[in-house]
Coordinates of C-alpha atoms in Angstrom, one line a residue:
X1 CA 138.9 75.8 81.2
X2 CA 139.5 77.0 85.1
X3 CA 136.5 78.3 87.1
X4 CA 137.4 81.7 86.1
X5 CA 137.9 81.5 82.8
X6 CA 134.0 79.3 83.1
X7 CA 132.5 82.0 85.2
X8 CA 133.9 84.9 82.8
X9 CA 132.4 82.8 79.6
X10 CA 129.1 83.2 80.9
X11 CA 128.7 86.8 80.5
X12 CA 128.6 87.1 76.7
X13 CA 126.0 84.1 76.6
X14 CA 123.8 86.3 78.4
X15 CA 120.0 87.0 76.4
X16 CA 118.6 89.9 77.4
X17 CA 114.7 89.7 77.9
X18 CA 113.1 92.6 79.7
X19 CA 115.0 95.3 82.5
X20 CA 113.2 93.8 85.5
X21 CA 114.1 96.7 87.8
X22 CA 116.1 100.3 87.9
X23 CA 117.4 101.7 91.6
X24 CA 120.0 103.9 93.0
X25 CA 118.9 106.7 90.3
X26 CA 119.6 105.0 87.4
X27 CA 123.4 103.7 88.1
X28 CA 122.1 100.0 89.0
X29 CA 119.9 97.8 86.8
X30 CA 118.4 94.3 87.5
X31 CA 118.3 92.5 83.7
X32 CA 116.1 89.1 83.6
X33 CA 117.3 86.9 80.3
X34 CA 118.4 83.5 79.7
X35 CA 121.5 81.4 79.5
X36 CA 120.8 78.2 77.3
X37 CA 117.4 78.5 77.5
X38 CA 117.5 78.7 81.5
X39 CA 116.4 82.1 83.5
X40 CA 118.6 84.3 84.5
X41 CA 119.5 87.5 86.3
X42 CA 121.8 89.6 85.3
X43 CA 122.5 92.9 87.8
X44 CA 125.1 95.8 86.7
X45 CA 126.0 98.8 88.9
X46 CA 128.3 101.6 87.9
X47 CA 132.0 101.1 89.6
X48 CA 133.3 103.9 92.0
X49 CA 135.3 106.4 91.1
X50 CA 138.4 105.9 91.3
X51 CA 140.7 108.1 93.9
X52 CA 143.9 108.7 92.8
X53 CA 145.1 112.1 90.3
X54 CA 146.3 110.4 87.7
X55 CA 143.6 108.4 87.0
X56 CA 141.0 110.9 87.4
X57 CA 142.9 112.7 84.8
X58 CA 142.8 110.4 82.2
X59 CA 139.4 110.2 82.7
X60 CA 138.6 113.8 82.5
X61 CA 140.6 113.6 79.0
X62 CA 137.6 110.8 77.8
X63 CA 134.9 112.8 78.3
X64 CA 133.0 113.1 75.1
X65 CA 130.1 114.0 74.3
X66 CA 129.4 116.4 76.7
X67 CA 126.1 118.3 76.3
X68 CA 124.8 121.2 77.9
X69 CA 121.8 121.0 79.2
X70 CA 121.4 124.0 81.4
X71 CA 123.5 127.4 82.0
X72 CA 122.6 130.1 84.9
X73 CA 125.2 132.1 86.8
X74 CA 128.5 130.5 87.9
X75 CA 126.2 127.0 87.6
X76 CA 126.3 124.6 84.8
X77 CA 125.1 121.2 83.7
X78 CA 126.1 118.4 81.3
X79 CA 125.3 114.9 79.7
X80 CA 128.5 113.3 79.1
X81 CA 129.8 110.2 78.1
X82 CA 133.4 108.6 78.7
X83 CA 135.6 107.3 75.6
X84 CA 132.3 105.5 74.3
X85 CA 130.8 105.3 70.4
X86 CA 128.3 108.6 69.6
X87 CA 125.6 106.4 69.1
X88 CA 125.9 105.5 72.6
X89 CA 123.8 107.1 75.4
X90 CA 125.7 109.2 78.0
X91 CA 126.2 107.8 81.2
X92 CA 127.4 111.0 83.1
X93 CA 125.6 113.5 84.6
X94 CA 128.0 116.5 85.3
X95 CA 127.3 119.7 87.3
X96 CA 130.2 122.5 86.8
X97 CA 130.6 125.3 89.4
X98 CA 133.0 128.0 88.2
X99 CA 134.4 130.1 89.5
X100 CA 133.5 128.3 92.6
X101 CA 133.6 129.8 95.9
X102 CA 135.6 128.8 99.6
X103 CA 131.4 128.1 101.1
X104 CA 131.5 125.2 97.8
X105 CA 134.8 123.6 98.7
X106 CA 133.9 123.5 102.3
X107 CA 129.8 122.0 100.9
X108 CA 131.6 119.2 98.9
X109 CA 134.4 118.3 100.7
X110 CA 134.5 115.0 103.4
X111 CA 133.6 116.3 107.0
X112 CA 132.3 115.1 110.3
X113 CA 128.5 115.6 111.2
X114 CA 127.2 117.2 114.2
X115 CA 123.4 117.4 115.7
X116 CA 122.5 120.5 116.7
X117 CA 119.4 122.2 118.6
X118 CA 118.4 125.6 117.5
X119 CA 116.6 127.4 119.7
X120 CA 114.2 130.4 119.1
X121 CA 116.9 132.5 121.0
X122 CA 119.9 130.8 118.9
X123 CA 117.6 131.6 115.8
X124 CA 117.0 135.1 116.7
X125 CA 120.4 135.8 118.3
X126 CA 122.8 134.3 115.6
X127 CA 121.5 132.5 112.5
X128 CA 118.8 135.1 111.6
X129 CA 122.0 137.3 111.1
X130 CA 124.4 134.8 109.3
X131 CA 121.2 134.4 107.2
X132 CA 121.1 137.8 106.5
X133 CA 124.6 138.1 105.7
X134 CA 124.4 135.0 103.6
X135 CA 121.7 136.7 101.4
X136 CA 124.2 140.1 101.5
X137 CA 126.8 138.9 99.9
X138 CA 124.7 138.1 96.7
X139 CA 124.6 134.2 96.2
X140 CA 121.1 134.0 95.3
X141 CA 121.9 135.4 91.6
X142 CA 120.8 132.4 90.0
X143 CA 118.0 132.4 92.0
X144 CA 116.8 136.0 90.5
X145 CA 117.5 134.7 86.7
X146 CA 114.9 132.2 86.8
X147 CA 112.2 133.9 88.7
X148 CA 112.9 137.8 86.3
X149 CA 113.4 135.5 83.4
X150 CA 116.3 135.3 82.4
X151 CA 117.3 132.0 82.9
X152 CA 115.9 128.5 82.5
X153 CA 112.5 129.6 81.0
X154 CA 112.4 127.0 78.8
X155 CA 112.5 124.2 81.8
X156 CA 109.8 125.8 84.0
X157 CA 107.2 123.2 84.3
X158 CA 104.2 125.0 85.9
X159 CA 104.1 128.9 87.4
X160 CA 101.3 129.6 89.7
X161 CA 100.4 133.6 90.0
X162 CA 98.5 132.8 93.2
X163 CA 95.4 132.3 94.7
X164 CA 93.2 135.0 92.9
X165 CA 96.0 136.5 91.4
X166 CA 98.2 137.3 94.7
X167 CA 101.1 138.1 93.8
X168 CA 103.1 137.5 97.8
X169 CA 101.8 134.0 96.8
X170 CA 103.5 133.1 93.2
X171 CA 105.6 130.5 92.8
X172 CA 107.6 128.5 89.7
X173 CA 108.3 124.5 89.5
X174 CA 111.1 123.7 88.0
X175 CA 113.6 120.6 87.3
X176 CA 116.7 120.6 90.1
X177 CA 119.9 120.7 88.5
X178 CA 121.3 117.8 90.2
X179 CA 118.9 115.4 88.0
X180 CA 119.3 114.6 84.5
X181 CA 115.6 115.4 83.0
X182 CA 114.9 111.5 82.0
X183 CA 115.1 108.9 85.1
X184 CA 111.8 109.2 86.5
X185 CA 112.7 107.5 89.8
X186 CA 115.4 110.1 90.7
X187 CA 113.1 112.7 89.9
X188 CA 114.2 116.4 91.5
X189 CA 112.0 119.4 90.9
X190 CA 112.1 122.8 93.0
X191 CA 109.3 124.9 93.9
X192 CA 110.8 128.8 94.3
X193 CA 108.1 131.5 95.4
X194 CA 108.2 134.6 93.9
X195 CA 108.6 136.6 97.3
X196 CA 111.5 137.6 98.7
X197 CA 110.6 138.3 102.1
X198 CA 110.6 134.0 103.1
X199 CA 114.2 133.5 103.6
X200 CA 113.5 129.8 105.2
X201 CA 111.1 127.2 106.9
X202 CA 112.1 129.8 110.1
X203 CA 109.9 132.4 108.3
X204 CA 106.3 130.5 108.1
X205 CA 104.1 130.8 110.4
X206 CA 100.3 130.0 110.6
X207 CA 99.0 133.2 108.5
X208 CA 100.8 130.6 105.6
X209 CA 98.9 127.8 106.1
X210 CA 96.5 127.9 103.6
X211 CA 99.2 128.8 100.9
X212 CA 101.4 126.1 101.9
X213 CA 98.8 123.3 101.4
X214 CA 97.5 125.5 98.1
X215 CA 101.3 125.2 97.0
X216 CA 101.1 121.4 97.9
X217 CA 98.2 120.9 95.8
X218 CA 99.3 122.6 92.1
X219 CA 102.9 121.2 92.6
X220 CA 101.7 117.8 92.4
X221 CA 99.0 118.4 90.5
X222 CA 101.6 119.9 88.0
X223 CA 104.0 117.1 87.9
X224 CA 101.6 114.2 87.4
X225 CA 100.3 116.2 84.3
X226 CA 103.8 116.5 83.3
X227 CA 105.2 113.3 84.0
X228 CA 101.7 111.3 83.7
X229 CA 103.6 107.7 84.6
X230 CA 104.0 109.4 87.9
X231 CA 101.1 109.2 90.6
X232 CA 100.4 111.9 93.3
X233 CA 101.4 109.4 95.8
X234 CA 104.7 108.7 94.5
X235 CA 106.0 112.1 95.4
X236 CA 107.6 113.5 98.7
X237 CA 107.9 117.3 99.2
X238 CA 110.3 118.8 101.8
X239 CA 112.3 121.7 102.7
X240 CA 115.7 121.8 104.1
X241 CA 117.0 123.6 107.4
X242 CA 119.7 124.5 107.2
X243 CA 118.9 125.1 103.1
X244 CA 121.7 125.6 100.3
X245 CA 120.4 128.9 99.5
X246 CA 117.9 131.1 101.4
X247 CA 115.0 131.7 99.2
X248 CA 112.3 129.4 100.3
X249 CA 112.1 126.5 98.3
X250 CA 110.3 122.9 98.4
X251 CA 112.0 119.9 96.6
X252 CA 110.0 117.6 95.1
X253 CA 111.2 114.3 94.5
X254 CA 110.1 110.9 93.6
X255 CA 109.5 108.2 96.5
X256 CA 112.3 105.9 95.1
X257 CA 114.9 107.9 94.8
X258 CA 117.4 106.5 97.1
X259 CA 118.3 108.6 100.2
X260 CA 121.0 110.7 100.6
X261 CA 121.9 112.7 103.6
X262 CA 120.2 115.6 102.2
X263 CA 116.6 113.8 102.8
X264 CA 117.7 112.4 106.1
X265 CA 116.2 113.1 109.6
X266 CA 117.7 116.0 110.9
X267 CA 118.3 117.9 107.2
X268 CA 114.4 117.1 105.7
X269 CA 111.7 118.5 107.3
X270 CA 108.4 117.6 105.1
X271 CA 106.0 119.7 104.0
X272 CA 102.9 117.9 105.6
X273 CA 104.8 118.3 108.5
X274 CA 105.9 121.8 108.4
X275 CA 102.0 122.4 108.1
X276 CA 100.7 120.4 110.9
X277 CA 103.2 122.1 113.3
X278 CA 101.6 125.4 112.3
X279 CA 98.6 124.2 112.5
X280 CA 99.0 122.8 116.0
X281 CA 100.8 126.1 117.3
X282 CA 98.7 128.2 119.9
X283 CA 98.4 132.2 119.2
X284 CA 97.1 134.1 115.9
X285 CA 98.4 134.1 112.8
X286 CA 102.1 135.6 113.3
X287 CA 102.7 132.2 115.9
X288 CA 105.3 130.1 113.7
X289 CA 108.5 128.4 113.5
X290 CA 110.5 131.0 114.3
X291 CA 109.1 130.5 118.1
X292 CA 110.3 126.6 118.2
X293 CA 113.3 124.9 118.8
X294 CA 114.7 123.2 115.6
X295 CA 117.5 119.9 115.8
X296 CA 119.0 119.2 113.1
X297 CA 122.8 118.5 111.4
X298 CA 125.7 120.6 110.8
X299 CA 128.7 119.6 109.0
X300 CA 131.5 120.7 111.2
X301 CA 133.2 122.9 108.1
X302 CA 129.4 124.8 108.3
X303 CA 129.7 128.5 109.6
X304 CA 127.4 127.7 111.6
X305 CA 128.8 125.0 113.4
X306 CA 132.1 126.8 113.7
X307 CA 130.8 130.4 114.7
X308 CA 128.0 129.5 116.6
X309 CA 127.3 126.2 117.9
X310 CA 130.5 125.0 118.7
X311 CA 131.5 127.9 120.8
X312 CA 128.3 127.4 122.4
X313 CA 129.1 123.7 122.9
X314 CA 132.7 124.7 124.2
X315 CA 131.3 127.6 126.6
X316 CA 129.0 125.4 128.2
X317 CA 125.8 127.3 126.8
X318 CA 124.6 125.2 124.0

């Protein structure tokens, strides 16, 4: 037998014990078993995708399986699995946008990264306009479906009605649609408030305060009492500038799931540090972030980036 042919052998003889350990949400696992009778570690990780039309063709004809878990607007999410037995468990998580919109392409699409520094003036001047636009032109739909009820009721986790029953103060928690409801270390829950007033992180300011770290305290409190093998201090709560949508919004996630660029400096700003900054502002209670300078990334295919801070950039101003 060549060293090939050996090395291939030694797969099947493989005894599972226990899983020792479960990264990269979900898509690699760390086995420890035996191969006569000696220990042995067995690691398996999820291939790429491939690249090319064809194949990803044929592989959108073996989907099977696919289950809905979640409808709401023009957004949609599946369990899937590809060309295996029923009895199988899916091993695709899919997320459908349809029809999907020029802003999505340009979101999902490869593109260079820029660092950009917003200024109050900047804010005022251009973004607090594009914001408003944004808002305009009705792409917060979804959005409105879960917090009038019509969507998603079912996956709400905890709604707050607000300190004392304030009503500028309730918020929901529910499960991200980018997670798929089971892997515990990929966790990915939203907090949306009620009010529609808070666009982004731009619109706190230290009159919040007391909310924010109220918010802080049920949305933990909440998840540990629904996922109990979860402790408070294995969750990390952030908002994004610039966000996806703007309705403000906290993510919730759990401390191991792997970063992305969505949780890196310059896209994540955390909660506990959102509220510090407030906290250390001077002035009353209408002193917040809209009177700070904000860095932060753009994707060069960003509005943003195009309309704004690159002619900035390019005029010498920014």
């Amino acid at each position: 037998m060549d060293e090939n042919a050996a090395s291939e052998a030694l797969v099947p003889q493989f005894k599972l014990d226990r899983l020792l350990n479960q990264d990269q949400g979900g898509r690699r696992v760390t086995l420890l078993g035996s191969i006569d009778d000696k220990p042995t570690l067995l690691t398996a990780e999820r291939a790429a995708f491939p690249s090319d039309i064809k194949t990803l063709e044929v592989f959108h004809k073996n989907l099977v399986d696919v289950k809905n878990l979640g409808t709401n607007d023009i957004y949609h999410w599946y369990l899937a699995s590809v060309g295996q037995a029923k009895d199988n468990p899916p091993d695709l998580k899919l997320n459908l946008i349809s029809p999907c919109t020029e802003k999505h392409i340009k979101k999902y699409s490869p593109q260079g990264v820029r660092m950009v520094t917003e200024t109050p003036g900047i804010y005022k001047d251009h973004v607090r306009p594009y914001i408003a636009k944004q808002r305009e032109e009705g792409r917060l739909d979804w959005v409105f479906n879960i917090l009038e009820g019509r969507k998603e009721q079912n996956d709400i986790i905890y709604r707050d009605p607000g300190q004392d029953g304030a009503k500028d103060e309730a918020f929901l928690l529910a499960p991200d649609l980018n997670w798929d409801r089971k892997t515990l270390t990929s966790l990915h829950l939203l907090a949306l408030v009620e009010r529609r007033d808070l666009w982004s992180l731009r619109d706190l300011n230290k009159s919040h305060i007391v909310w924010l770290k109220h918010m802080r305290e049920k949305v933990v409190e909440a998840t540990v009492k629904k996922y109990p093998e979860i402790d408070h201090d294995q969750l990390k709560l952030y908002m994004h500038y610039q966000p996806t949508f703007y309705h403000l919004h906290i993510h919730v996630v759990h401390v191991m799931l792997e970063p992305t660029s969505t949780q890196a400096i310059g896209k994540a700003f955390g909660l506990e540090n959102i509220i510090s900054q407030l906290e250390s502002l001077s002035g009353g209670e209408e002193a917040g972030m809209s009177g700070v300078s904000l860095t932060y990334t753009l994707g060069e295919s960003h509005d943003l980036w195009t309309q704004v801070f690159q002619p900035l950039k390019e005029g010498g101003k920014g």
